[in-house]
Coordinates of C-alpha atoms in Angstrom, one line a residue:
M1 CA 10.2 -15.2 10.6
P2 CA 8.8 -18.5 9.3
S3 CA 5.5 -18.0 7.6
S4 CA 2.7 -20.2 6.5
V5 CA 0.7 -17.2 5.4
P6 CA -1.1 -17.8 2.1
P7 CA 0.2 -15.6 -0.8
F8 CA -1.4 -12.3 -1.3
A9 CA -3.0 -13.4 -4.6
E10 CA -4.7 -16.3 -2.9
L11 CA -6.1 -14.1 -0.1
L12 CA -7.3 -11.6 -2.7
A13 CA -8.9 -14.4 -4.8
R14 CA -11.0 -15.4 -1.7
C15 CA -12.0 -11.8 -1.1
T16 CA -15.6 -10.8 -1.9
R17 CA -16.1 -7.3 -0.6
S18 CA -13.0 -5.2 0.3
A19 CA -9.2 -5.3 0.5
L20 CA -7.7 -2.5 2.5
H21 CA -4.0 -1.7 2.7
L22 CA -2.4 0.6 5.2
E23 CA 1.3 1.6 4.6
M24 CA 3.0 3.6 7.4
R25 CA 6.7 3.5 6.5
D26 CA 8.7 6.3 4.7
H27 CA 11.0 3.7 3.1
Y28 CA 10.7 0.2 1.9
G29 CA 13.8 -1.7 0.9
V30 CA 12.0 -4.3 -1.3
A31 CA 14.7 -6.2 -3.2
A32 CA 12.6 -6.5 -6.3
E33 CA 12.4 -2.7 -6.6
A34 CA 16.1 -2.0 -5.9
D35 CA 17.2 -1.5 -9.5
D36 CA 14.1 0.4 -10.5
F37 CA 14.5 2.7 -7.5
R38 CA 18.1 3.3 -8.2
T39 CA 17.3 4.2 -11.8
W40 CA 14.6 6.5 -10.7
L41 CA 17.0 8.3 -8.3
E42 CA 19.5 8.7 -11.1
T43 CA 17.1 9.7 -14.0
G44 CA 13.7 10.5 -12.5
Q45 CA 12.3 8.0 -14.9
R46 CA 9.7 5.5 -13.6
D47 CA 7.9 2.6 -15.3
T48 CA 4.2 3.7 -15.4
D49 CA 3.1 1.4 -18.2
P50 CA 0.4 -0.9 -16.7
R51 CA 1.2 -3.5 -19.5
S52 CA 4.9 -3.6 -18.7
E53 CA 6.4 -6.9 -17.4
D54 CA 6.8 -5.4 -13.9
W55 CA 3.3 -4.0 -13.6
A56 CA 1.1 -6.3 -15.7
P57 CA 0.7 -9.1 -13.0
W58 CA -0.3 -6.6 -10.4
V59 CA -2.7 -4.8 -12.7
S60 CA -4.3 -8.1 -13.7
L61 CA -4.7 -9.2 -10.1
I62 CA -6.2 -6.0 -8.8
S63 CA -8.4 -5.3 -11.9
G64 CA -9.7 -8.8 -11.7
A65 CA -10.7 -8.3 -8.0
V66 CA -12.3 -5.0 -8.8
A67 CA -14.3 -6.6 -11.7
R68 CA -15.6 -9.2 -9.2
G69 CA -16.9 -6.3 -7.0
V70 CA -14.1 -6.0 -4.5
T71 CA -13.2 -2.5 -3.4
V72 CA -9.4 -2.1 -3.2
R73 CA -8.1 0.8 -1.2
R74 CA -4.6 1.8 -0.2
A75 CA -3.8 4.6 2.3
R76 CA -0.2 5.8 2.9
I77 CA 0.8 7.7 6.0
V78 CA 3.9 9.8 5.1
S79 CA 6.3 12.2 6.8
E80 CA 6.7 15.6 5.2
P81 CA 8.8 16.6 3.5
V82 CA 8.5 13.2 2.0
S83 CA 11.4 10.8 1.5
D84 CA 12.8 9.9 -1.9
Y85 CA 11.1 6.5 -1.6
I86 CA 7.7 8.2 -1.2
R87 CA 8.4 10.4 -4.2
Y88 CA 9.2 7.2 -6.1
E89 CA 5.9 5.6 -5.0
H90 CA 3.9 8.7 -5.8
A91 CA 5.5 8.7 -9.3
S92 CA 3.9 5.4 -10.1
T93 CA 0.6 5.5 -8.2
A94 CA -1.2 6.2 -11.5
V95 CA -0.7 2.5 -12.3
N96 CA -2.4 1.5 -9.0
L97 CA -5.3 3.8 -10.0
H98 CA -5.4 2.3 -13.5
A99 CA -5.8 -1.2 -12.0
G100 CA -8.8 0.0 -10.0
E101 CA -7.3 0.8 -6.6
E102 CA -8.3 3.9 -4.7
V103 CA -5.3 5.6 -3.1
R104 CA -5.0 8.3 -0.5
W105 CA -2.2 10.0 1.3
L106 CA -2.1 11.2 4.9
P107 CA 0.6 13.5 6.2
R108 CA 2.0 11.9 9.4
H109 CA 1.3 15.0 11.5
R110 CA -2.4 14.6 10.7
A111 CA -2.3 11.1 12.0
A112 CA -0.7 11.9 15.4
D113 CA -3.9 11.4 17.4
L114 CA -5.1 8.2 15.7
A115 CA -4.8 4.7 17.2
L116 CA -2.8 2.7 14.7
P117 CA -1.5 -0.9 14.6
G118 CA 2.2 -1.4 15.0
A119 CA 2.7 -2.8 11.4
D120 CA 1.5 -2.3 7.9
F121 CA -1.4 -4.6 6.9
W122 CA -3.9 -5.8 4.4
L123 CA -7.4 -6.4 5.7
F124 CA -9.6 -8.7 3.6
D125 CA -13.4 -8.6 3.9
E126 CA -13.1 -7.0 7.4
Q127 CA -12.1 -10.4 8.7
I128 CA -8.5 -11.5 7.7
V129 CA -5.5 -9.4 8.5
R130 CA -2.2 -10.0 6.7
W131 CA 0.5 -8.2 8.6
G132 CA 3.7 -7.1 6.9
F133 CA 6.9 -6.8 8.9
F134 CA 10.0 -4.9 7.8
S135 CA 13.5 -4.5 9.1
G136 CA 14.8 -1.0 10.2
D137 CA 16.2 -0.5 6.7
G138 CA 12.9 -1.5 5.1
A139 CA 13.6 -5.0 3.9
L140 CA 10.7 -7.4 4.1
V141 CA 11.1 -9.7 7.1
G142 CA 7.9 -11.6 6.7
H143 CA 4.1 -11.8 7.1
E144 CA 1.7 -13.1 9.7
M145 CA -2.0 -13.6 9.4
S146 CA -4.7 -13.1 11.9
E147 CA -8.4 -13.9 11.9
A148 CA -8.8 -12.6 15.4
P149 CA -11.9 -10.4 15.5
A150 CA -10.1 -7.8 17.7
A151 CA -7.2 -7.5 15.2
A152 CA -9.6 -7.1 12.3
K153 CA -11.6 -4.5 14.2
L154 CA -8.4 -2.6 15.1
C155 CA -7.3 -2.6 11.5
G156 CA -10.7 -1.7 10.1
D157 CA -11.1 1.2 12.6
A158 CA -7.6 2.5 12.0
F159 CA -8.0 2.3 8.2
A160 CA -11.4 4.1 8.4
A161 CA -9.9 6.9 10.5
V162 CA -6.9 7.3 8.1
W163 CA -9.1 7.1 5.0
G164 CA -11.4 9.8 6.4
R165 CA -8.5 12.3 6.8
A166 CA -6.4 11.3 3.9
V167 CA -6.1 13.2 0.6
P168 CA -7.0 11.5 -2.6
H169 CA -4.0 10.8 -4.8
D170 CA -5.1 13.3 -7.5
Q171 CA -5.2 16.1 -4.9
Y172 CA -2.1 15.2 -2.9
R173 CA 0.9 17.4 -3.6
I174 CA 4.3 16.1 -2.7
R175 CA 6.1 18.4 -0.2

């Protein structure tokens, strides 16, 4: 999937009000995480140091946006019992919170009656959608961007509905 979508950091740098991220998969096969995920499966140990080489760039990016007044929210729709990958994500979400993100979790059965887009997305300032497309095994296939008002409204409404039902990270218990 060829893409001329600006990098995430560039889109976030242009953002002035809000950056909303909806994740709807139970597994992501992100190549950069493969070794860390394997280690976590074998040992239960996960890097949660916001100053670590792996986390510092993300923490800097998000905390910089938050310092400029951008609200950064992430909602995850998850099947229960959760997959190993979701356990892995949950184990490091404290770093997202440290960076300034707000994170909530919504069990999939509580999302059954919501109208949701067909792909994960970031929505910047209620106007720009950055879709994320993944293969069946969770590998990133590519991104597309849309500034179509209907796409932004769909994503904004979906995110608001999920956020309203979702459980804040500090209250969500893995099942």
